[in-house]
Each structure stands twice: as C-alpha cells, then as structure tokens.
C-alpha cells in the first residue's frame, strides 16, 4: 500500500480557486430543495397522499443519491466541475417544473391515486434526486483539491455545511411565507431558484484545463479501514435525523392543532430554527474551535442527542422549536468532522470517489429512514423520535470508544489504520 498524499501541493492545487462561486451553487440547489420542506406534509394531505407515500417519495430521491453520487464525484474530477454542475442544474430545473405541474393537477383533481403517487416519485424522487446528487460530491472534492492543511480542509467542509444551513433558513422562510399565498406558490419559486443557479454556473464558473483533471479517478471502498468509521458515524447521525426530518410537518400540525396552510408557515419556522443552529455551528463554532474531526463528531453528536431527547416531550411550541434548534446545532458541529476527516487520509485521485461515497452514505440513510419514520409515526407519534434518539446515543458511544477517533490525531501512519 502506497502512502497517501491527502493534502495537495502547489502543483496539484487548481489555479485561482472559485470556492465562493461553487458554494453559491450549493446554496441555490439546496435553497430549492429546502423551500419544498415546509409544504411537503400539508401538500401531501391536500392531494390525498398518505404519510407513507411521502416517505417513499423522499426515500426514492435518497436512493438516487446512493446510486449516482460516486459516479458524479469521479466525473467531477475527470470531466470537470462545470459540465457536471450544468447537467445537474438543468435536470433539476426540468424535473421541478414537471413536479409543480403534477402537484397542481393533484390539487385540482385531474390526477389522483396511484398515478399521482407514481408521478411524485418520478419527478420529486428519481429525477430531482439524481440531479442534486451531483452537487455535494462535486463541491467536497473541489474543496479537498484546493485546501492545503487540516484546518483549511475542516473550514472548507464547514463552508459547505454552512451554506446548507443558510439554505435551510432561507428555504424555511421562502417556503413558509409563500405557502400563505397557496401551496403552489413555493413550487413555482423552486424552478426560478434553479434557473438562477444554472445561469450562474454557465456564465461564471471556469472550466478546468486538461492538466487539472484526473483521467481515471480511483474508487474508494466503503469498508476501506481508513474511512469506514467516519462513514458509520455519519450514517448513524443522518439516519437519526431522517427519522424526524420528514415528519416534522406532521409533528407541528398534530401537536399544535393547525390547518394545512398554517402548518406550512409554522413548519417553516421550525426548520428555520434548525438552520439557525446549523449556521451558528458551521459559520462560527467550527471555524473558531480548531477542533479535529473526531472532536467535532463527539461534541456535535452529544449536543444532537440532547435535542432528540427534548423532542420526545410534547409540551408546546417552545420545547418543540428548541429541540429542533439543538439538533441542528449538534449535527452542524458534527458534519465537518464526518466529511473532512476521511479526506485527510486518502490520495488526491481518491477524493472524488470519497466525496461520492460520503454523499451516498448520507443518501442511504434517507432511503429507509423517511419511510420507516412516517410508518412508525402512523403507529405512534413518539416512536420515530425515540428510535432516532436511540440511534444517536449508539453513535455517540461509538465515536467516543472506537480507536480510529482516539488515535487519528497522533497516528499519521496510514498502514496502521
């Protein structure tokens, strides 16, 4: 086994990095996705879909993330970032226009039942899922390529998480406020955001020169001893999140006794709290802490666990909003540890494959968790929250006890990992 060269030299760093522009692309695609979150629960009830059908729709998007992330991650190194992102934004725009039309047809009764469910899965799930799968690995592989030390790497990965948090806040505000004008209004706004991203990438993003590309990016195995502990930690944390993310709208509506349009507005406020926690974590706490990836996982996981335990309480809006904020804060601290940690242990040729693997691992959690969460919610409203808290507790113990997280800062020899 050859020694890795995880940190690029001046000869391998892409000239004139366009990191802010790439983060802008991440912001816009996630802003489009997050704008839908406040309305997905009330929209499903308006068109006559069951909770489990919403779960299947979200899970199908996650399945596409699993199936295509490694492909996109490697292609971002062999084709270049610009062609990958242009294709992704174009596909996302088309599928969201079609999804808005399907939602309108469902609300007016033109399409109902199984046909409506299939179209939801096709456009919101498969099409949009395949499109957004390209964005995180492209951004993560790029940051791994242009950062030169551990601190810069962690800050760069935190930047990706920070713009996701900003998108969560912005999407919550946009989706919640626009839902007051009808549930179709946010659906119309999403393609507009995606077109803006497509224009930004097409006009402003520089295409790499041939010598900056990697002809044959390497695959990274999920059970590679250098990376699997990080993948398992991330898988557990996002699985716990997946059990509650899709049912947040149902929790808000049922605990507070709200109608459909008010639910969209209040759910937007709840997701806004999560986004504020994530932004605070990744824009302020992580860059200033100087913590290593294992420390970020330990601290963030513990805070998120506290949020899950608080969410179990049905004591009105204050504990509800507080718990969601705490979960966002904890996962916001943990995420850069999950994404940056393994990038410090692999070669440059493996960064695209690793970025795809990280995204696929995250996506895998949302293949099962949303469907399971919505099904468990139909059985007993507290059950998915309790299951999520239990998973989070197990992962917190894992990151405290596993040797990878205890030895990593002091053991630079990859042969021993």
Short mmCIF file of C-alpha atoms in Angstrom, two decimals:
data_model
loop_
_atom_site.label_atom_id
_atom_site.label_comp_id
_atom_site.label_asym_id
_atom_site.label_seq_id
_atom_site.Cartn_x
_atom_site.Cartn_y
_atom_site.Cartn_z
CA UNK A 1 0.00 0.00 0.00
CA UNK A 2 1.46 3.30 -1.06
CA UNK A 3 1.44 6.25 1.30
CA UNK A 4 -1.39 8.69 0.59
CA UNK A 5 -0.92 12.30 -0.35
CA UNK A 6 -4.08 13.72 1.14
CA UNK A 7 -3.06 17.36 1.07
CA UNK A 8 -2.34 18.84 -2.37
CA UNK A 9 0.93 20.55 -3.19
CA UNK A 10 1.22 23.80 -5.09
CA UNK A 11 1.49 21.76 -8.30
CA UNK A 12 -1.80 19.96 -7.76
CA UNK A 13 -3.95 22.81 -6.49
CA UNK A 14 -6.37 24.13 -9.09
CA UNK A 15 -5.35 27.64 -10.10
CA UNK A 16 -7.43 30.55 -8.84
CA UNK A 17 -9.93 28.60 -6.74
CA UNK A 18 -13.57 29.56 -7.23
CA UNK A 19 -14.75 28.22 -3.90
CA UNK A 20 -17.27 31.04 -3.19
CA UNK A 21 -18.87 30.51 -6.59
CA UNK A 22 -19.14 26.77 -6.02
CA UNK A 23 -20.63 27.35 -2.59
CA UNK A 24 -23.14 29.67 -4.24
CA UNK A 25 -24.22 26.81 -6.47
CA UNK A 26 -24.64 24.56 -3.44
CA UNK A 27 -26.68 27.30 -1.77
CA UNK A 28 -29.10 27.66 -4.67
CA UNK A 29 -29.75 23.96 -5.21
CA UNK A 30 -30.33 23.37 -1.51
CA UNK A 31 -32.44 26.51 -1.28
CA UNK A 32 -34.68 24.99 -3.92
CA UNK A 33 -34.87 21.72 -2.02
CA UNK A 34 -35.47 23.34 1.38
CA UNK A 35 -38.21 25.59 0.01
CA UNK A 36 -40.26 22.42 -0.52
CA UNK A 37 -39.80 21.06 3.00
CA UNK A 38 -42.33 23.26 4.85
CA UNK A 39 -45.09 22.37 2.41
CA UNK A 40 -44.48 18.69 1.67
CA UNK A 41 -46.64 17.44 4.57
CA UNK A 42 -49.66 19.72 4.01
CA UNK A 43 -49.31 19.31 0.22
CA UNK A 44 -49.47 15.53 0.53
CA UNK A 45 -52.67 15.77 2.55
CA UNK A 46 -54.19 18.27 0.12
CA UNK A 47 -53.66 15.91 -2.84
CA UNK A 48 -54.71 12.81 -0.90
CA UNK A 49 -51.39 11.02 -0.41
CA UNK A 50 -50.75 9.02 2.76
CA UNK A 51 -47.82 9.70 5.08
CA UNK A 52 -46.00 6.57 3.91
CA UNK A 53 -46.27 7.70 0.29
CA UNK A 54 -44.46 10.91 1.18
CA UNK A 55 -41.81 8.78 2.86
CA UNK A 56 -41.40 6.65 -0.26
CA UNK A 57 -41.07 9.77 -2.42
CA UNK A 58 -38.26 11.14 -0.25
CA UNK A 59 -36.64 7.72 0.01
CA UNK A 60 -36.59 7.37 -3.78
CA UNK A 61 -34.66 10.64 -4.01
CA UNK A 62 -32.21 9.32 -1.45
CA UNK A 63 -31.86 6.07 -3.41
CA UNK A 64 -30.80 8.07 -6.46
CA UNK A 65 -28.25 9.84 -4.28
CA UNK A 66 -26.85 6.44 -3.28
CA UNK A 67 -26.78 5.11 -6.84
CA UNK A 68 -25.27 8.14 -8.57
CA UNK A 69 -23.10 10.02 -6.05
CA UNK A 70 -19.88 8.06 -6.68
CA UNK A 71 -20.41 8.43 -10.42
CA UNK A 72 -20.84 12.21 -10.11
CA UNK A 73 -17.93 12.54 -7.68
CA UNK A 74 -15.47 10.81 -10.02
CA UNK A 75 -16.84 12.59 -13.08
CA UNK A 76 -16.26 15.94 -11.36
CA UNK A 77 -12.55 15.07 -11.40
CA UNK A 78 -12.43 13.59 -14.93
CA UNK A 79 -14.93 15.81 -16.80
CA UNK A 80 -14.55 18.92 -14.65
CA UNK A 81 -16.87 20.68 -12.23
CA UNK A 82 -18.63 22.89 -14.77
CA UNK A 83 -20.05 20.16 -17.07
CA UNK A 84 -21.25 18.17 -14.07
CA UNK A 85 -22.99 21.11 -12.42
CA UNK A 86 -24.56 22.38 -15.64
CA UNK A 87 -26.07 18.94 -16.26
CA UNK A 88 -27.27 18.72 -12.65
CA UNK A 89 -28.96 22.12 -12.60
CA UNK A 90 -30.61 21.58 -15.98
CA UNK A 91 -32.07 18.24 -14.86
CA UNK A 92 -33.20 19.69 -11.53
CA UNK A 93 -34.96 22.60 -13.26
CA UNK A 94 -36.88 20.40 -15.67
CA UNK A 95 -37.99 17.92 -13.02
CA UNK A 96 -39.16 20.65 -10.61
CA UNK A 97 -41.23 22.31 -13.33
CA UNK A 98 -42.88 18.96 -14.03
CA UNK A 99 -43.37 18.34 -10.29
CA UNK A 100 -45.15 21.69 -9.89
CA UNK A 101 -47.48 20.78 -12.76
CA UNK A 102 -48.21 17.39 -11.19
CA UNK A 103 -48.94 18.98 -7.81
CA UNK A 104 -51.35 21.41 -9.49
CA UNK A 105 -53.06 18.51 -11.27
CA UNK A 106 -53.39 16.69 -7.94
CA UNK A 107 -54.88 19.69 -6.15
CA UNK A 108 -57.41 20.24 -8.93
CA UNK A 109 -58.35 16.55 -9.11
CA UNK A 110 -57.03 15.99 -12.63
CA UNK A 111 -54.63 13.30 -11.40
CA UNK A 112 -55.30 11.20 -8.30
CA UNK A 113 -54.47 7.94 -6.59
CA UNK A 114 -51.72 5.66 -7.82
CA UNK A 115 -50.97 7.77 -10.90
CA UNK A 116 -50.34 10.84 -8.75
CA UNK A 117 -48.12 8.87 -6.38
CA UNK A 118 -46.05 7.47 -9.25
CA UNK A 119 -45.53 10.95 -10.73
CA UNK A 120 -44.49 12.32 -7.33
CA UNK A 121 -41.88 9.57 -7.08
CA UNK A 122 -40.73 10.05 -10.69
CA UNK A 123 -40.20 13.82 -10.59
CA UNK A 124 -39.60 14.75 -6.93
CA UNK A 125 -37.88 11.48 -6.14
CA UNK A 126 -35.97 9.96 -9.04
CA UNK A 127 -35.41 13.00 -11.29
CA UNK A 128 -34.64 15.62 -8.69
CA UNK A 129 -32.72 13.11 -6.57
CA UNK A 130 -30.39 12.23 -9.44
CA UNK A 131 -29.81 15.92 -10.14
CA UNK A 132 -28.94 17.10 -6.63
CA UNK A 133 -26.75 14.02 -6.11
CA UNK A 134 -24.12 15.71 -8.28
CA UNK A 135 -23.73 18.85 -6.19
CA UNK A 136 -22.33 17.80 -2.76
CA UNK A 137 -19.60 15.43 -4.05
CA UNK A 138 -18.53 17.98 -6.65
CA UNK A 139 -18.19 20.69 -4.00
CA UNK A 140 -16.48 18.42 -1.46
CA UNK A 141 -13.98 17.02 -3.98
CA UNK A 142 -13.17 20.56 -5.13
CA UNK A 143 -12.53 21.78 -1.59
CA UNK A 144 -10.34 18.75 -0.89
CA UNK A 145 -8.40 19.65 -4.03
CA UNK A 146 -7.72 23.29 -3.15
CA UNK A 147 -7.11 23.16 0.62
CA UNK A 148 -3.58 22.69 1.89
CA UNK A 149 -3.85 21.74 5.58
CA UNK A 150 -6.23 20.16 8.08
CA UNK A 151 -7.55 23.45 9.43
CA UNK A 152 -8.33 24.77 5.95
CA UNK A 153 -9.91 21.44 5.00
CA UNK A 154 -12.23 21.44 8.01
CA UNK A 155 -13.15 25.09 7.43
CA UNK A 156 -13.86 24.38 3.76
CA UNK A 157 -16.12 21.45 4.53
CA UNK A 158 -17.80 23.55 7.22
CA UNK A 159 -18.42 26.13 4.50
CA UNK A 160 -20.43 23.56 2.53
CA UNK A 161 -22.43 22.80 5.66
CA UNK A 162 -22.87 26.49 6.42
CA UNK A 163 -24.44 27.24 3.06
CA UNK A 164 -26.70 24.22 3.57
CA UNK A 165 -27.74 25.76 6.86
CA UNK A 166 -28.31 29.11 5.18
CA UNK A 167 -30.39 27.29 2.57
CA UNK A 168 -32.39 25.65 5.35
CA UNK A 169 -33.09 29.05 6.87
CA UNK A 170 -33.80 30.69 3.52
CA UNK A 171 -35.89 27.79 2.28
CA UNK A 172 -37.87 27.73 5.51
CA UNK A 173 -38.60 31.45 5.19
CA UNK A 174 -39.38 31.30 1.47
CA UNK A 175 -41.45 28.13 1.66
CA UNK A 176 -43.26 29.15 4.83
CA UNK A 177 -44.09 32.70 3.71
CA UNK A 178 -45.03 31.76 0.16
CA UNK A 179 -47.31 28.98 1.42
CA UNK A 180 -49.51 31.72 2.87
CA UNK A 181 -50.39 32.56 -0.77
CA UNK A 182 -51.20 28.92 -1.54
CA UNK A 183 -49.22 25.70 -1.56
CA UNK A 184 -48.47 26.03 -5.28
CA UNK A 185 -46.60 29.31 -4.84
CA UNK A 186 -43.42 27.76 -3.33
CA UNK A 187 -43.50 25.13 -6.08
CA UNK A 188 -43.29 27.89 -8.68
CA UNK A 189 -40.40 29.55 -6.84
CA UNK A 190 -38.19 26.44 -6.86
CA UNK A 191 -37.51 26.28 -10.64
CA UNK A 192 -36.75 30.01 -10.58
CA UNK A 193 -34.01 29.43 -7.99
CA UNK A 194 -32.62 26.53 -10.01
CA UNK A 195 -32.54 28.56 -13.23
CA UNK A 196 -30.59 31.24 -11.35
CA UNK A 197 -28.06 28.60 -10.34
CA UNK A 198 -27.82 27.26 -13.88
CA UNK A 199 -27.11 30.73 -15.26
CA UNK A 200 -24.51 31.40 -12.53
CA UNK A 201 -22.61 28.18 -13.28
CA UNK A 202 -22.84 28.55 -17.04
CA UNK A 203 -21.63 32.14 -17.11
CA UNK A 204 -19.19 32.40 -14.21
CA UNK A 205 -17.63 29.01 -13.38
CA UNK A 206 -14.28 28.45 -15.07
CA UNK A 207 -13.77 25.09 -16.77
CA UNK A 208 -10.59 23.32 -15.70
CA UNK A 209 -7.68 22.85 -18.07
CA UNK A 210 -6.89 19.31 -19.16
CA UNK A 211 -3.84 19.07 -16.88
CA UNK A 212 -6.02 19.93 -13.88
CA UNK A 213 -8.29 16.92 -14.44
CA UNK A 214 -7.73 13.32 -13.41
CA UNK A 215 -8.28 10.88 -16.25
CA UNK A 216 -9.05 7.84 -14.07
CA UNK A 217 -10.27 8.85 -10.60
CA UNK A 218 -9.91 6.00 -8.12
CA UNK A 219 -12.79 4.23 -6.42
CA UNK A 220 -12.95 4.13 -2.64
CA UNK A 221 -14.42 1.07 -0.99
CA UNK A 222 -16.98 1.70 1.77
CA UNK A 223 -15.15 -0.77 4.03
CA UNK A 224 -11.74 0.80 3.50
CA UNK A 225 -10.26 0.88 7.03
CA UNK A 226 -9.23 4.50 6.57
CA UNK A 227 -12.78 5.73 6.08
CA UNK A 228 -15.43 3.28 7.29
CA UNK A 229 -15.58 4.52 10.92
CA UNK A 230 -16.34 8.03 9.66
CA UNK A 231 -18.94 6.67 7.24
CA UNK A 232 -20.61 4.67 10.00
CA UNK A 233 -20.71 7.70 12.30
CA UNK A 234 -22.24 9.86 9.56
CA UNK A 235 -24.66 7.10 8.59
CA UNK A 236 -25.94 6.81 12.15
CA UNK A 237 -26.32 10.54 12.69
CA UNK A 238 -28.17 11.11 9.43
CA UNK A 239 -30.34 8.04 10.00
CA UNK A 240 -31.43 9.53 13.31
CA UNK A 241 -32.15 12.81 11.54
CA UNK A 242 -34.04 11.03 8.77
CA UNK A 243 -36.48 9.54 11.27
CA UNK A 244 -37.72 13.01 12.22
CA UNK A 245 -37.00 15.30 9.26
CA UNK A 246 -39.90 14.26 7.05
CA UNK A 247 -42.37 14.00 9.95
CA UNK A 248 -41.57 17.49 11.28
CA UNK A 249 -44.57 18.91 9.44
CA UNK A 250 -46.83 16.20 10.87
CA UNK A 251 -45.47 16.81 14.38
CA UNK A 252 -46.13 20.54 14.08
CA UNK A 253 -49.62 20.07 12.70
CA UNK A 254 -50.71 17.40 15.17
CA UNK A 255 -49.11 18.77 18.36
CA UNK A 256 -50.24 22.34 17.74
CA UNK A 257 -53.58 21.56 16.05
CA UNK A 258 -53.05 23.62 12.88
CA UNK A 259 -54.71 23.70 9.46
CA UNK A 260 -52.77 22.95 6.26
CA UNK A 261 -51.67 26.48 5.32
CA UNK A 262 -50.76 27.45 8.89
CA UNK A 263 -48.80 24.20 9.18
CA UNK A 264 -46.67 25.22 6.21
CA UNK A 265 -45.87 28.55 7.85
CA UNK A 266 -45.11 27.11 11.30
CA UNK A 267 -43.12 24.19 9.90
CA UNK A 268 -41.05 26.76 8.05
CA UNK A 269 -40.35 28.35 11.43
CA UNK A 270 -39.29 25.01 12.91
CA UNK A 271 -36.92 24.32 10.01
CA UNK A 272 -35.67 27.87 10.36
CA UNK A 273 -34.63 27.04 13.92
CA UNK A 274 -32.68 24.01 12.68
CA UNK A 275 -30.99 26.14 10.04
CA UNK A 276 -30.02 28.79 12.58
CA UNK A 277 -28.41 26.09 14.71
CA UNK A 278 -26.52 24.73 11.71
CA UNK A 279 -25.29 28.15 10.62
CA UNK A 280 -24.16 29.00 14.14
CA UNK A 281 -22.26 25.72 14.29
CA UNK A 282 -20.55 25.83 10.91
CA UNK A 283 -20.04 29.53 10.37
CA UNK A 284 -18.99 30.42 13.92
CA UNK A 285 -18.23 27.49 16.24
CA UNK A 286 -16.37 25.10 13.92
CA UNK A 287 -14.04 27.66 12.25
CA UNK A 288 -13.09 29.19 15.61
CA UNK A 289 -12.81 25.97 17.61
CA UNK A 290 -9.78 24.44 15.89
CA UNK A 291 -11.19 21.02 16.83
CA UNK A 292 -10.08 17.88 15.00
CA UNK A 293 -12.67 15.84 13.07
CA UNK A 294 -13.05 13.26 15.91
CA UNK A 295 -13.66 16.03 18.45
CA UNK A 296 -16.26 17.61 16.19
CA UNK A 297 -18.07 14.27 15.95
CA UNK A 298 -18.04 13.75 19.72
CA UNK A 299 -19.19 17.24 20.69
CA UNK A 300 -21.76 17.55 17.92
CA UNK A 301 -23.20 14.09 18.47
CA UNK A 302 -23.68 14.71 22.19
CA UNK A 303 -25.48 18.01 21.58
CA UNK A 304 -27.73 16.46 18.92
CA UNK A 305 -28.63 13.62 21.30
CA UNK A 306 -29.81 16.19 23.85
CA UNK A 307 -32.04 17.72 21.17
CA UNK A 308 -33.61 14.36 20.33
CA UNK A 309 -34.37 13.68 23.99
CA UNK A 310 -36.04 17.09 24.32
CA UNK A 311 -38.12 16.49 21.19
CA UNK A 312 -39.75 13.48 22.85
CA UNK A 313 -41.55 15.91 25.18
CA UNK A 314 -44.94 17.10 23.96
CA UNK A 315 -45.04 20.33 25.96
CA UNK A 316 -45.96 23.02 23.47
CA UNK A 317 -44.13 25.11 20.86
CA UNK A 318 -41.13 26.27 22.94
CA UNK A 319 -39.65 22.80 23.67
CA UNK A 320 -40.54 21.76 20.11
CA UNK A 321 -38.66 24.64 18.46
CA UNK A 322 -35.80 24.45 20.99
CA UNK A 323 -35.22 20.75 20.36
CA UNK A 324 -35.06 21.25 16.60
CA UNK A 325 -32.59 24.13 17.02
CA UNK A 326 -30.38 21.98 19.29
CA UNK A 327 -30.43 19.09 16.82
CA UNK A 328 -29.39 21.47 14.03
CA UNK A 329 -26.60 22.87 16.19
CA UNK A 330 -25.26 19.45 17.12
CA UNK A 331 -25.34 17.99 13.64
CA UNK A 332 -23.87 21.22 12.28
CA UNK A 333 -20.84 20.74 14.53
CA UNK A 334 -20.54 17.03 13.70
CA UNK A 335 -20.90 17.25 9.91
CA UNK A 336 -17.47 18.78 9.10
CA UNK A 337 -15.87 16.03 11.19
CA UNK A 338 -17.68 13.42 9.12
CA UNK A 339 -16.88 15.00 5.74
CA UNK A 340 -13.37 16.34 6.37
CA UNK A 341 -11.93 13.52 8.49
CA UNK A 342 -11.56 10.82 5.82
CA UNK A 343 -10.34 13.29 3.16
CA UNK A 344 -7.17 13.73 5.23
CA UNK A 345 -6.38 10.03 4.85
CA UNK A 346 -6.70 9.39 1.10
CA UNK A 347 -4.88 10.32 -2.12
CA UNK A 348 -5.90 13.18 -4.41
CA UNK A 349 -7.02 10.65 -7.05
CA UNK A 350 -9.42 9.20 -4.47
CA UNK A 351 -11.05 12.47 -3.39
CA UNK A 352 -13.83 12.41 -5.99
CA UNK A 353 -14.71 8.81 -5.21
CA UNK A 354 -14.58 9.52 -1.49
CA UNK A 355 -16.81 12.59 -1.84
CA UNK A 356 -19.30 10.48 -3.77
CA UNK A 357 -19.11 7.77 -1.13
CA UNK A 358 -19.78 10.29 1.65
CA UNK A 359 -22.81 11.64 -0.22
CA UNK A 360 -24.01 8.12 -0.99
CA UNK A 361 -23.71 7.18 2.68
CA UNK A 362 -25.76 10.21 3.65
CA UNK A 363 -28.30 9.39 0.96
CA UNK A 364 -28.55 5.77 2.09
CA UNK A 365 -29.87 6.95 5.45
CA UNK A 366 -32.79 8.63 3.71
CA UNK A 367 -33.70 5.55 1.67
CA UNK A 368 -35.08 3.76 4.71
CA UNK A 369 -35.45 6.33 7.49
CA UNK A 370 -38.18 8.61 5.99
CA UNK A 371 -40.38 5.67 5.03
CA UNK A 372 -39.77 3.98 8.37
CA UNK A 373 -40.27 7.25 10.23
CA UNK A 374 -43.59 8.04 8.57
CA UNK A 375 -44.80 4.45 9.04
CA UNK A 376 -43.82 4.48 12.73
CA UNK A 377 -45.48 7.88 13.15
CA UNK A 378 -48.74 6.39 11.91
CA UNK A 379 -48.42 3.72 14.61
CA UNK A 380 -47.41 6.00 17.50
CA UNK A 381 -46.34 9.61 17.11
CA UNK A 382 -43.43 9.34 19.57
CA UNK A 383 -41.99 6.11 18.18
CA UNK A 384 -39.78 7.55 15.36
CA UNK A 385 -38.38 10.18 17.74
CA UNK A 386 -37.47 7.53 20.32
CA UNK A 387 -35.84 5.36 17.66
CA UNK A 388 -33.86 8.36 16.37
CA UNK A 389 -32.67 9.19 19.88
CA UNK A 390 -31.55 5.59 20.46
CA UNK A 391 -29.55 5.55 17.20
CA UNK A 392 -27.91 8.84 18.10
CA UNK A 393 -26.94 7.53 21.54
CA UNK A 394 -25.26 4.48 19.96
CA UNK A 395 -23.26 6.66 17.57
CA UNK A 396 -22.13 8.97 20.36
CA UNK A 397 -20.76 5.95 22.23
CA UNK A 398 -19.09 4.73 19.02
CA UNK A 399 -17.20 7.98 18.32
CA UNK A 400 -16.03 8.12 21.94
CA UNK A 401 -14.82 4.49 22.05
CA UNK A 402 -13.59 3.45 18.59
CA UNK A 403 -9.76 3.53 18.20
CA UNK A 404 -9.94 5.43 14.88
CA UNK A 405 -11.27 8.52 16.64
CA UNK A 406 -8.91 8.21 19.59
CA UNK A 407 -5.69 7.59 17.59
CA UNK A 408 -6.18 9.67 14.47
CA UNK A 409 -4.52 12.95 15.60
CA UNK A 410 -1.41 11.15 16.86
CA UNK A 411 -1.10 8.34 14.31
CA UNK A 412 -0.17 9.61 10.85
CA UNK A 413 0.87 6.20 9.53
CA UNK A 414 -1.84 5.00 7.10
CA UNK A 415 -0.61 1.40 7.31
CA UNK A 416 -1.78 1.32 10.93
CA UNK A 417 -5.27 2.48 10.10
#
